PDB file of C-alpha atoms and ligand atoms in Angstrom:
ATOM      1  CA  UNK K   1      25.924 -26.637 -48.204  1.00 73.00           C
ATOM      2  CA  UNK K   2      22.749 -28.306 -47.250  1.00 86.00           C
ATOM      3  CA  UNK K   3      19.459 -26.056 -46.924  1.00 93.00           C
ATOM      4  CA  UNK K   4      18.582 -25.871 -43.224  1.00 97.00           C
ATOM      5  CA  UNK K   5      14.774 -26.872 -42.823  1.00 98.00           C
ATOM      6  CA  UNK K   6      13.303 -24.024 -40.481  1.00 97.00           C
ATOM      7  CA  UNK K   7      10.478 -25.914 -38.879  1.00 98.00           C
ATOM      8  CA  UNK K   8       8.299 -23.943 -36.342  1.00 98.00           C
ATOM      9  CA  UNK K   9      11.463 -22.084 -35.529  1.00 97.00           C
ATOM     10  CA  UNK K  10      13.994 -24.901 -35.116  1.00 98.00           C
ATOM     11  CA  UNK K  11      16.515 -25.272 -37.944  1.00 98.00           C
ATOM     12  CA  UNK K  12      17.211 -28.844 -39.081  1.00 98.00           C
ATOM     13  CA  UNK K  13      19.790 -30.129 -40.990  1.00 98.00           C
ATOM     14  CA  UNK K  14      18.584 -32.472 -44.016  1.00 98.00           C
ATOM     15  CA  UNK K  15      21.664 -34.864 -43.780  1.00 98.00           C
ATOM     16  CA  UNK K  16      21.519 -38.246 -44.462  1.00 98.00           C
ATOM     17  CA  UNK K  17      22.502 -40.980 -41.579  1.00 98.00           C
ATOM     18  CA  UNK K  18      25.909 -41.560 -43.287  1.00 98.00           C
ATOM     19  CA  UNK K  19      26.483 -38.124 -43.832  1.00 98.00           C
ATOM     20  CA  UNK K  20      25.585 -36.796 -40.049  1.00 98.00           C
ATOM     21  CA  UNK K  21      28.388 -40.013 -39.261  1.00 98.00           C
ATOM     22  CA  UNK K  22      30.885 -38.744 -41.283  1.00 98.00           C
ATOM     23  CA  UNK K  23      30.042 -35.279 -40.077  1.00 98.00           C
ATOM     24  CA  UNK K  24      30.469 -35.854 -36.340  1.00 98.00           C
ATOM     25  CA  UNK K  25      33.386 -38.602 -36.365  1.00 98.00           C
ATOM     26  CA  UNK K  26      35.437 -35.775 -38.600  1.00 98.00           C
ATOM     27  CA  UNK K  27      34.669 -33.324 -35.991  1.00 98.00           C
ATOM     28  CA  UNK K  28      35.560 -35.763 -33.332  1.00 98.00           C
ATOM     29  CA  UNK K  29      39.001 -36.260 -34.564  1.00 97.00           C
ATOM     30  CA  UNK K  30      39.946 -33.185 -35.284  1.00 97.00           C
ATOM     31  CA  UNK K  31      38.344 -31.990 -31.410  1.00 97.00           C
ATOM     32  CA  UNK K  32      35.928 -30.001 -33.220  1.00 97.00           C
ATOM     33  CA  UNK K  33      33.401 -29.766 -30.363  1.00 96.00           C
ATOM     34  CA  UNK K  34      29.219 -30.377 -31.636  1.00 97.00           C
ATOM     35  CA  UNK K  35      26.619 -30.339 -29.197  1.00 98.00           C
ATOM     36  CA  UNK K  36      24.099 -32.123 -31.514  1.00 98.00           C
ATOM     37  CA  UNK K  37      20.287 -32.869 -31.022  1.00 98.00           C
ATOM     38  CA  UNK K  38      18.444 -35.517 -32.629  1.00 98.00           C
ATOM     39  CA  UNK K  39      14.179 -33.735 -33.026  1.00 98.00           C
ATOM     40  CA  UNK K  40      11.308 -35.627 -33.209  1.00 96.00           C
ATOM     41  CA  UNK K  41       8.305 -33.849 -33.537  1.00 95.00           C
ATOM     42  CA  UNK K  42       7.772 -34.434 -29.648  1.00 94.00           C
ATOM     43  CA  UNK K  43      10.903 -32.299 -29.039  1.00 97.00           C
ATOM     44  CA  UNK K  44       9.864 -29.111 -31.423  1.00 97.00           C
ATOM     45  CA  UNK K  45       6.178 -29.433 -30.124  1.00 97.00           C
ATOM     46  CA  UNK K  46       8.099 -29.042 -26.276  1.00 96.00           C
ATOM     47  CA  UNK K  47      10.314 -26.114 -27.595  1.00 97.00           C
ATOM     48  CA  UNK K  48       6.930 -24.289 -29.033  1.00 96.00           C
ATOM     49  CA  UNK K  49       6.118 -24.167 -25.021  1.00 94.00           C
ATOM     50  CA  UNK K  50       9.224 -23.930 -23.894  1.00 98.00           C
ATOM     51  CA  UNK K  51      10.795 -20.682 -24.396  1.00 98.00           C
ATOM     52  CA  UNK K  52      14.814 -21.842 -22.420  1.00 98.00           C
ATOM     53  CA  UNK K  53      14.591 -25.343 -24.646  1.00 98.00           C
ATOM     54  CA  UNK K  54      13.530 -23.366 -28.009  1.00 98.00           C
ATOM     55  CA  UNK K  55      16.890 -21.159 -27.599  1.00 98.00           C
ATOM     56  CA  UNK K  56      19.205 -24.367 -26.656  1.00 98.00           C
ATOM     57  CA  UNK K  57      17.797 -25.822 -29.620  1.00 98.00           C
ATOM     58  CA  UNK K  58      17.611 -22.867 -32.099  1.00 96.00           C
ATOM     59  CA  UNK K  59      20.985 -20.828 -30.651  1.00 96.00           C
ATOM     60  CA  UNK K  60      23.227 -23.050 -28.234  1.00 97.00           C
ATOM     61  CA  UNK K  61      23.081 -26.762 -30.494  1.00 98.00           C
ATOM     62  CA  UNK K  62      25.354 -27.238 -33.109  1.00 98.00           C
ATOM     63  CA  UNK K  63      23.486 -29.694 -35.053  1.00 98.00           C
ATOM     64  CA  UNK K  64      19.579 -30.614 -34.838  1.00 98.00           C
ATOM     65  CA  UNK K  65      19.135 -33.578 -37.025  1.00 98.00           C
ATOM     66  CA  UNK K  66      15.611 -35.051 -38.204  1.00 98.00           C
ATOM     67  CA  UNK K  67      14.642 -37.788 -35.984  1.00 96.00           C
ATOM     68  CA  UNK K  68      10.770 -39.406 -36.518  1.00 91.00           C
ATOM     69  CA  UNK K  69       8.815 -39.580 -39.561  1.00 91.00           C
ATOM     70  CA  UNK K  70       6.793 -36.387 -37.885  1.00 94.00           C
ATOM     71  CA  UNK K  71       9.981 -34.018 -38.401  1.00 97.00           C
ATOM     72  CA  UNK K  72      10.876 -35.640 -42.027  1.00 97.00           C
ATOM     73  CA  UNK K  73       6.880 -35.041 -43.069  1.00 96.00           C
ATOM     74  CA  UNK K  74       7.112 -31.692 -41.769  1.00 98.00           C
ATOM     75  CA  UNK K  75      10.449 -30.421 -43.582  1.00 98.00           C
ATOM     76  CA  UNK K  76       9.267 -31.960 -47.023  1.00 97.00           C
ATOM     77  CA  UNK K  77       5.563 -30.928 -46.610  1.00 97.00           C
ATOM     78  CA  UNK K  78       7.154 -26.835 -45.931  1.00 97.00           C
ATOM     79  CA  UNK K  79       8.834 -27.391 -49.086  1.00 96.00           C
ATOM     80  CA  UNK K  80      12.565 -28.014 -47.924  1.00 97.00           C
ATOM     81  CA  UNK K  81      14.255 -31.790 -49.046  1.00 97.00           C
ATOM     82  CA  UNK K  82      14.649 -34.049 -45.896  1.00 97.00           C
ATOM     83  CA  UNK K  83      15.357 -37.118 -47.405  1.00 96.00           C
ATOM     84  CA  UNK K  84      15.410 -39.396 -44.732  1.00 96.00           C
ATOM     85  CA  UNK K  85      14.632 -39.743 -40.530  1.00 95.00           C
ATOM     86  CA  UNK K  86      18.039 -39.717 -38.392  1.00 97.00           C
ATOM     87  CA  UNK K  87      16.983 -41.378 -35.764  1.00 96.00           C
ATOM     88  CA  UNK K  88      18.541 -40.857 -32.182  1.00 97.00           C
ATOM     89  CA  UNK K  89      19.122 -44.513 -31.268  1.00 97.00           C
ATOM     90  CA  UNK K  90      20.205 -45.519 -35.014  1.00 97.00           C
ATOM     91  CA  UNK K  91      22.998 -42.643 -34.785  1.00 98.00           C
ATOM     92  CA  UNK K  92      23.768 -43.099 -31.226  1.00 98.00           C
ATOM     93  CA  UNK K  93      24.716 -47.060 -32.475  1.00 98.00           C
ATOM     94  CA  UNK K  94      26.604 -45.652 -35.576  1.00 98.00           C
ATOM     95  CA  UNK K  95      28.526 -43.726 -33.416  1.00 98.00           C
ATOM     96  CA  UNK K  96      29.436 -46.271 -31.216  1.00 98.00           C
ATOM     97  CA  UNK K  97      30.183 -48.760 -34.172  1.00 98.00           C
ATOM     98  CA  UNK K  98      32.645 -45.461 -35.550  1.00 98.00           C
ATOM     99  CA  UNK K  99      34.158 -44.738 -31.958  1.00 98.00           C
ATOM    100  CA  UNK K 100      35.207 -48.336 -31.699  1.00 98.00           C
ATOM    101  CA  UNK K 101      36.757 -48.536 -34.895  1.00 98.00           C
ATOM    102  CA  UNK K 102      38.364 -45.385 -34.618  1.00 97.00           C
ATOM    103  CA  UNK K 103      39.606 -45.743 -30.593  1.00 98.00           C
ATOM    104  CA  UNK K 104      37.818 -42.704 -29.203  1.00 98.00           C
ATOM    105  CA  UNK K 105      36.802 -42.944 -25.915  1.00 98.00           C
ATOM    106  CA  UNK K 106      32.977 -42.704 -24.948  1.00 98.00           C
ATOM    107  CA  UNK K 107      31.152 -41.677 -21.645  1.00 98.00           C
ATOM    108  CA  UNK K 108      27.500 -42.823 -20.827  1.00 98.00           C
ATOM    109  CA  UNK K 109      25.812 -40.800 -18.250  1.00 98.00           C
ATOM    110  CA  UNK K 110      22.097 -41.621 -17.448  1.00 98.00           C
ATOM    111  CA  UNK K 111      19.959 -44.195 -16.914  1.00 98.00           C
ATOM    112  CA  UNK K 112      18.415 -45.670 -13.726  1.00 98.00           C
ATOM    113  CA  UNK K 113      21.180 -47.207 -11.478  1.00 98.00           C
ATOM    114  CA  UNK K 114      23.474 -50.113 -13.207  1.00 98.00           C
ATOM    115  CA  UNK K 115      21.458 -49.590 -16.951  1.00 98.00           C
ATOM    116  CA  UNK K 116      24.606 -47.294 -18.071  1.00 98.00           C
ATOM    117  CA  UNK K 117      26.851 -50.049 -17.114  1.00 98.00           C
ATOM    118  CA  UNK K 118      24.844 -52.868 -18.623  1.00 98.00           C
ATOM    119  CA  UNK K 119      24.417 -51.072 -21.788  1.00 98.00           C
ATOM    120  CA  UNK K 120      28.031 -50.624 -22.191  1.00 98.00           C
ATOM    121  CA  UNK K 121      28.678 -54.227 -21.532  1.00 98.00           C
ATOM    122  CA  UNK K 122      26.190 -55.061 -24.401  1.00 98.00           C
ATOM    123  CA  UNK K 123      28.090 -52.631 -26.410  1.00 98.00           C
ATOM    124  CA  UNK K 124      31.612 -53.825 -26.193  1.00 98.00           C
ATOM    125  CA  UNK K 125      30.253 -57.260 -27.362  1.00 98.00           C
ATOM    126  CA  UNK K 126      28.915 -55.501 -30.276  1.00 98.00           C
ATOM    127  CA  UNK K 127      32.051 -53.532 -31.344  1.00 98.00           C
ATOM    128  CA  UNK K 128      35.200 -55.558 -29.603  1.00 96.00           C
ATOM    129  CA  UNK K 129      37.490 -52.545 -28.651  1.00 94.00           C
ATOM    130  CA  UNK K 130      34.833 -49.808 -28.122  1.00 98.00           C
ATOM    131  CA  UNK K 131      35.953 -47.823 -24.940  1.00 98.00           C
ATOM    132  CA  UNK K 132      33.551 -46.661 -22.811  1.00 98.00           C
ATOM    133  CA  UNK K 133      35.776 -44.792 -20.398  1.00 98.00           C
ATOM    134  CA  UNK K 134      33.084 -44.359 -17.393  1.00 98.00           C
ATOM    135  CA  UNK K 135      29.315 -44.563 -16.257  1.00 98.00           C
ATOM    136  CA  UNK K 136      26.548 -42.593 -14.099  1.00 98.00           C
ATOM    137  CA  UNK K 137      23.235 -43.167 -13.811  1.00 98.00           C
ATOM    138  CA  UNK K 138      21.295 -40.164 -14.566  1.00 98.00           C
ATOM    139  CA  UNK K 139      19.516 -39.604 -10.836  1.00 98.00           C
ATOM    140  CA  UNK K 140      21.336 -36.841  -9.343  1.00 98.00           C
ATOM    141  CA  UNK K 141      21.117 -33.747  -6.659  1.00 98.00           C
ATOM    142  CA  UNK K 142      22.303 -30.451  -7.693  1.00 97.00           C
ATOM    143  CA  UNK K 143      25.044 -30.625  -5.180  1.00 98.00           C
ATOM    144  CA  UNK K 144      26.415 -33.985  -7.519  1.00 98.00           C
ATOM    145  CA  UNK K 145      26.762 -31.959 -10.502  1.00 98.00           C
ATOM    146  CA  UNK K 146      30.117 -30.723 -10.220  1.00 98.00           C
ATOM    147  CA  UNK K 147      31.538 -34.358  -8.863  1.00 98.00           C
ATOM    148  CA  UNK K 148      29.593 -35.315 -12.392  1.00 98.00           C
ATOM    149  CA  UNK K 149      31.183 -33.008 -14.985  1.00 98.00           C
ATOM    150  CA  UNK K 150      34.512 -33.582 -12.836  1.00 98.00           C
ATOM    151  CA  UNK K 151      34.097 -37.447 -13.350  1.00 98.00           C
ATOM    152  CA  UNK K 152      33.397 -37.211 -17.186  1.00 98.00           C
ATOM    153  CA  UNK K 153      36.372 -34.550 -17.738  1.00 98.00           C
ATOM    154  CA  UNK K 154      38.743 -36.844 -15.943  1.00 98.00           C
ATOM    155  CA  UNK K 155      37.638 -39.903 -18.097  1.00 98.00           C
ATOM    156  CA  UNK K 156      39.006 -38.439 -21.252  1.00 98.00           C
ATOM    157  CA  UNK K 157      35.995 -39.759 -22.988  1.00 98.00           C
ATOM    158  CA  UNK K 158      35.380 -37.279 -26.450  1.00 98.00           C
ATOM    159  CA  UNK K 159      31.715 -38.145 -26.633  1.00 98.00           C
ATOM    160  CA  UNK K 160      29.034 -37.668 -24.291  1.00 98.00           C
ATOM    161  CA  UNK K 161      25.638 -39.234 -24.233  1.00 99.00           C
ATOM    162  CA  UNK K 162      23.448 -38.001 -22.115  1.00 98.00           C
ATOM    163  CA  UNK K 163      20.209 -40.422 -21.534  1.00 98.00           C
ATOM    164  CA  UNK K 164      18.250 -38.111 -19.184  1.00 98.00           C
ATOM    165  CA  UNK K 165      15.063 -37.557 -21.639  1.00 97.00           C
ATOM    166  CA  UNK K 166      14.128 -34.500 -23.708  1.00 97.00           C
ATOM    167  CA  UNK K 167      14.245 -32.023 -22.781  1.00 98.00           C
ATOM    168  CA  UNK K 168      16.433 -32.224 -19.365  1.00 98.00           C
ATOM    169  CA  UNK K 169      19.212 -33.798 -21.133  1.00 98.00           C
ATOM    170  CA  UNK K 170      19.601 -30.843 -23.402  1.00 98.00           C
ATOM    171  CA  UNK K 171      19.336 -28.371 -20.450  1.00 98.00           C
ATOM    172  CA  UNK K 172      22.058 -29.687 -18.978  1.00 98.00           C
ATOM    173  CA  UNK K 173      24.406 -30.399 -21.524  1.00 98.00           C
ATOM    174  CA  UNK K 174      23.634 -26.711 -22.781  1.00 98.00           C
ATOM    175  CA  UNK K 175      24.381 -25.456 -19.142  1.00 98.00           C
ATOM    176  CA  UNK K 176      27.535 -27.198 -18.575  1.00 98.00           C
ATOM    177  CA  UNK K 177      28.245 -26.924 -22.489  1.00 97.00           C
ATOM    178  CA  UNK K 178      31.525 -24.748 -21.696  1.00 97.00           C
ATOM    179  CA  UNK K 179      32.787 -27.059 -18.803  1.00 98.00           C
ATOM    180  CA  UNK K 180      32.470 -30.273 -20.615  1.00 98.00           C
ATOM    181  CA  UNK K 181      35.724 -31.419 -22.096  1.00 98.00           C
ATOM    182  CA  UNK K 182      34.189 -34.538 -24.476  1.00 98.00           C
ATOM    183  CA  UNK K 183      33.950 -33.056 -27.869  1.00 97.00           C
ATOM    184  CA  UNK K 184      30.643 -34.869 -28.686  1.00 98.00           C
ATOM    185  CA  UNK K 185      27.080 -34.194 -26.825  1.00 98.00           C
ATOM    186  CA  UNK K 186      24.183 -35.668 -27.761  1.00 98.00           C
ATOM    187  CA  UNK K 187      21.224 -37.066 -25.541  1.00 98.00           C
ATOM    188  CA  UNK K 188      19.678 -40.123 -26.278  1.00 98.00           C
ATOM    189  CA  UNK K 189      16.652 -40.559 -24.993  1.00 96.00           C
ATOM    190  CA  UNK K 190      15.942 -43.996 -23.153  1.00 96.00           C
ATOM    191  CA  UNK K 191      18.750 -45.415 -25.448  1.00 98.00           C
ATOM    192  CA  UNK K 192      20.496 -46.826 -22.566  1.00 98.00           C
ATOM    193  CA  UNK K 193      17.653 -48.866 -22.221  1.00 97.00           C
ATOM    194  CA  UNK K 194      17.364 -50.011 -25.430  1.00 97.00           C
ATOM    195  CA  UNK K 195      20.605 -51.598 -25.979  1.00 98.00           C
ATOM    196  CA  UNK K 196      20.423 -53.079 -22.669  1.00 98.00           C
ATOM    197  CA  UNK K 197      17.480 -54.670 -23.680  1.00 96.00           C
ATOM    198  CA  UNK K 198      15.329 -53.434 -20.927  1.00 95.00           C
ATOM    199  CA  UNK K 199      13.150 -51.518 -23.261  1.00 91.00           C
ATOM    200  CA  UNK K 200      12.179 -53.167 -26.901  1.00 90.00           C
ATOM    201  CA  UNK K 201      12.067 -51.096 -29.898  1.00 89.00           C
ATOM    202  CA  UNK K 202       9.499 -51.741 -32.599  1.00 91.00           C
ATOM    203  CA  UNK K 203      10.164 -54.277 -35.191  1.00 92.00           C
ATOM    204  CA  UNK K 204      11.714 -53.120 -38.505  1.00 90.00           C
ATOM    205  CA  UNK K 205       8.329 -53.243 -40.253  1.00 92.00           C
ATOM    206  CA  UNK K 206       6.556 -50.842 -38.546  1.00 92.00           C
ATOM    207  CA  UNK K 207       9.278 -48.786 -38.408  1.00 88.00           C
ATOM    208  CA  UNK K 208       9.414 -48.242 -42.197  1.00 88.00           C
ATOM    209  CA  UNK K 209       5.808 -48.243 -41.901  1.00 88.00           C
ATOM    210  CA  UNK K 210       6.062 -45.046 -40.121  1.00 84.00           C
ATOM    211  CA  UNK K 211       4.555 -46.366 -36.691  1.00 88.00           C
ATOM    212  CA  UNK K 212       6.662 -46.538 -34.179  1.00 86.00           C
ATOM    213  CA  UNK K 213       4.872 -44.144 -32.177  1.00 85.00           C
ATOM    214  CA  UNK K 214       2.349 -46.930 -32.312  1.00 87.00           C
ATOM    215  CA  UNK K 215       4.536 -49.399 -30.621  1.00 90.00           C
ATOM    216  CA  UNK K 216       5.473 -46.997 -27.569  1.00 86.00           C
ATOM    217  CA  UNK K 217       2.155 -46.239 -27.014  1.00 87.00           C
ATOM    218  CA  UNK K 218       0.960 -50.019 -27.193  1.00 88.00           C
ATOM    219  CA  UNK K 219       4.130 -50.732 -24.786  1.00 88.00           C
ATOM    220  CA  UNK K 220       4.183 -47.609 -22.981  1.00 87.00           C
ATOM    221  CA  UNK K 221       0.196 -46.230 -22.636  1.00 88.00           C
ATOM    222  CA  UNK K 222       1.338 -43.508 -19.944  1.00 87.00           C
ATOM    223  CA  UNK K 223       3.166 -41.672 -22.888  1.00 84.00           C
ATOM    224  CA  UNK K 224      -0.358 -41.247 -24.192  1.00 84.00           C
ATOM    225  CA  UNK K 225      -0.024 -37.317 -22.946  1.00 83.00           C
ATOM    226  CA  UNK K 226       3.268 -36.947 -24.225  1.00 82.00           C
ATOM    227  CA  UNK K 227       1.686 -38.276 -28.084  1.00 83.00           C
ATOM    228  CA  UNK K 228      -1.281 -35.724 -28.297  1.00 87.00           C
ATOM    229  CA  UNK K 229       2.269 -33.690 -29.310  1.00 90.00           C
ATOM    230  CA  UNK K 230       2.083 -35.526 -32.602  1.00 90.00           C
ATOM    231  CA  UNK K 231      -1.716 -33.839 -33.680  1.00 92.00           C
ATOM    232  CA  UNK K 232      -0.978 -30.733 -32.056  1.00 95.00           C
ATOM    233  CA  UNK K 233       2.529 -30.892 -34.211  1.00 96.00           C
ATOM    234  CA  UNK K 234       0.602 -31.280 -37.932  1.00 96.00           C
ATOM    235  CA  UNK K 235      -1.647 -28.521 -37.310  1.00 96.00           C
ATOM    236  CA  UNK K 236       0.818 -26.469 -36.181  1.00 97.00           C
ATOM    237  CA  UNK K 237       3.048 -27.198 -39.196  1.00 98.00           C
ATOM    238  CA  UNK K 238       0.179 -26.777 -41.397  1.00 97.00           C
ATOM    239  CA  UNK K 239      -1.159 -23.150 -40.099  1.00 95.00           C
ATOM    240  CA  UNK K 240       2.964 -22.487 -40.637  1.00 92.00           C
ATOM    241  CA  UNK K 241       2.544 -23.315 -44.215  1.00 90.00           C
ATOM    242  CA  UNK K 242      -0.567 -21.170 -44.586  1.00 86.00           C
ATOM    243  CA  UNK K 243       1.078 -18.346 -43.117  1.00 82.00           C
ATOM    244  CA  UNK K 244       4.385 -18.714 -45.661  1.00 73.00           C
ATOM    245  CA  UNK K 245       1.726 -18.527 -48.602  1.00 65.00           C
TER     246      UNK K 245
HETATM  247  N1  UDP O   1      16.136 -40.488 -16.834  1.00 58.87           N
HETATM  248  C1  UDP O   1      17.249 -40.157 -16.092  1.00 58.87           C
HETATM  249  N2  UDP O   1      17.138 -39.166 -15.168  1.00 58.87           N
HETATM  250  C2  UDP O   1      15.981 -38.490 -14.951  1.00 58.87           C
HETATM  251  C3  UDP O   1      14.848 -38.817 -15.724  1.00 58.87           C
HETATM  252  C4  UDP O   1      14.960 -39.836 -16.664  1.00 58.87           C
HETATM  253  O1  UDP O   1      18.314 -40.738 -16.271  1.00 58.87           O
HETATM  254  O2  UDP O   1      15.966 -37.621 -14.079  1.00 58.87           O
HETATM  255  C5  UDP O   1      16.267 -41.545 -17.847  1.00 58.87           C
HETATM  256  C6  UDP O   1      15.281 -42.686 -17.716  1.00 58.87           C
HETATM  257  O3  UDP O   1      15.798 -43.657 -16.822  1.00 58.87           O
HETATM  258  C7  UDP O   1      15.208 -43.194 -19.148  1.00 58.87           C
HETATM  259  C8  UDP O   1      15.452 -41.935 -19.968  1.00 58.87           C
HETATM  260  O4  UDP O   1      15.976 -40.967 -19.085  1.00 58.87           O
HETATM  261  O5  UDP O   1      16.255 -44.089 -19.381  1.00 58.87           O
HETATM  262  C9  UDP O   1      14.199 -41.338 -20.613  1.00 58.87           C
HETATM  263  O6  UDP O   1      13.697 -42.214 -21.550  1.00 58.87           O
HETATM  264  P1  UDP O   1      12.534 -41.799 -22.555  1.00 58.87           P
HETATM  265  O7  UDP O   1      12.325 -42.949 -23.468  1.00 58.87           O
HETATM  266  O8  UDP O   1      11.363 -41.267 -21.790  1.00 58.87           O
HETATM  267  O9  UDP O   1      13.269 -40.613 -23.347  1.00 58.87           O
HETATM  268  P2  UDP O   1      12.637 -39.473 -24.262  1.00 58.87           P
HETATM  269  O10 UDP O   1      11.549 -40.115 -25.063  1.00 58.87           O
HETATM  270  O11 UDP O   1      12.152 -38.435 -23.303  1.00 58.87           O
HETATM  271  O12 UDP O   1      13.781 -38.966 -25.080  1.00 58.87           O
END
């Protein structure tokens, strides 16, 4: 059993990439149903003002993985053994590789009109044979919602991704948690965008070099707001560690 990293109140689970694979396809095929949340420090900052998204992610999630070099810092600097970042869009593409190869049936839901589609296009020319059973873009009424969960039940897909950005994505997938029939829930972020090639994601270098928050701002400035999480995150984790003394 791994030991879960408590950090400011969420618990994260110190698996490796290959392990939180292994973890979820096994589940998959054996309809073992996870609702799982990849946390950047962005998305624990958001929970420590956000007392609905705090209990989705501490009670109703079945899995929060460490996504960012923020959350990985954090765990080992509060004396727990993360040993490396799972990032959302790195396991979202795992998964997809693993559904492929093991013929389970995938749903993408989000997205600005047509980017779901396009992104599963780009997909199935990855991995030849994956199945993405359906699409919807992720701009809805409330009235939609039940014509929504009704179109994703009735695809048969057994794993959801949900690309509506943290934190509405896990709202909803923790509010219609019970009616959803895919086995697999997970947001993704702007994913969808990403592997439709809409949106770039930083080169490999900076990634290792631990700044690809400095690429989103360069490419995104509005998300300067959003980023003072990150400085607001390390003191927080910090006066947590002074308190544990
Ligand atoms: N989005 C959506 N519905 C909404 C709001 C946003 O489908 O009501 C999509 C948006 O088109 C984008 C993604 O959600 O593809 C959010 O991307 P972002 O990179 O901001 O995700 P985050 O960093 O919040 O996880």
């Amino acid at each position: 059993m791994k030991v879960i990293a408590i950090i400011l109140g969420i618990p994260v689970v110190p698996y490796t990439m290959e392990e939180a694979v292994t973890k979820l396809i096994e589940d998959v095929l054996k309809k073992k149903r996870s609702f799982v949340v990849t946390a950047n420090a962005e998305i624990i900052m958001m929970a420590q003002d956000d007392p609905e998204y705090k209990i989705i992610l501490s009670q109703t999630a079945d899995l929060i993985l460490p996504d960012g070099a923020g959350t990985v810092w954090a765990g080992n600097y509060l004396g727990y053994v993360i040993p490396e970042r799972v990032a959302g869009y790195d396991l979202y593409l795992r998964l997809l590789e693993e559904a492929a190869d093991n013929d389970i049936p995938v749903y993408f839901f989000g997205g600005k009109p047509g980017i779901a589609e396009e992104a599963a296009e780009e997909g199935r020319r990855r991995w030849p044979g994956l199945k993405v059973v359906g699409c919807r873009n992720g701009y809805f009424s409330a009235e939609e919602e039940p014509e929504i969960i009704d179109g994703i039940n009735r695809s048969g897909a057994a794993m959801l991704f949900a690309a509506l950005g943290a934190p509405k994505q896990e709202k909803w997938l923790a509010k219609y948690k019970e009616k959803l029939k895919p086995c697999l829930l997970m947001g993704i972020g702007g994913s969808f965008d990403v592997l439709a090639g809409k949106v770039q994601r930083a080169p490999k270098w900076m990634q290792d070099a631990r700044l690809e928050w400095f690429f989103r701002l360069i490419k995104q400035p509005s998300r300067f707001g959003r980023m003072l999480a990150l400085p607001k995150f390390v003191f927080a984790v910090r006066r947590e560690k002074g308190m544990k003394k």
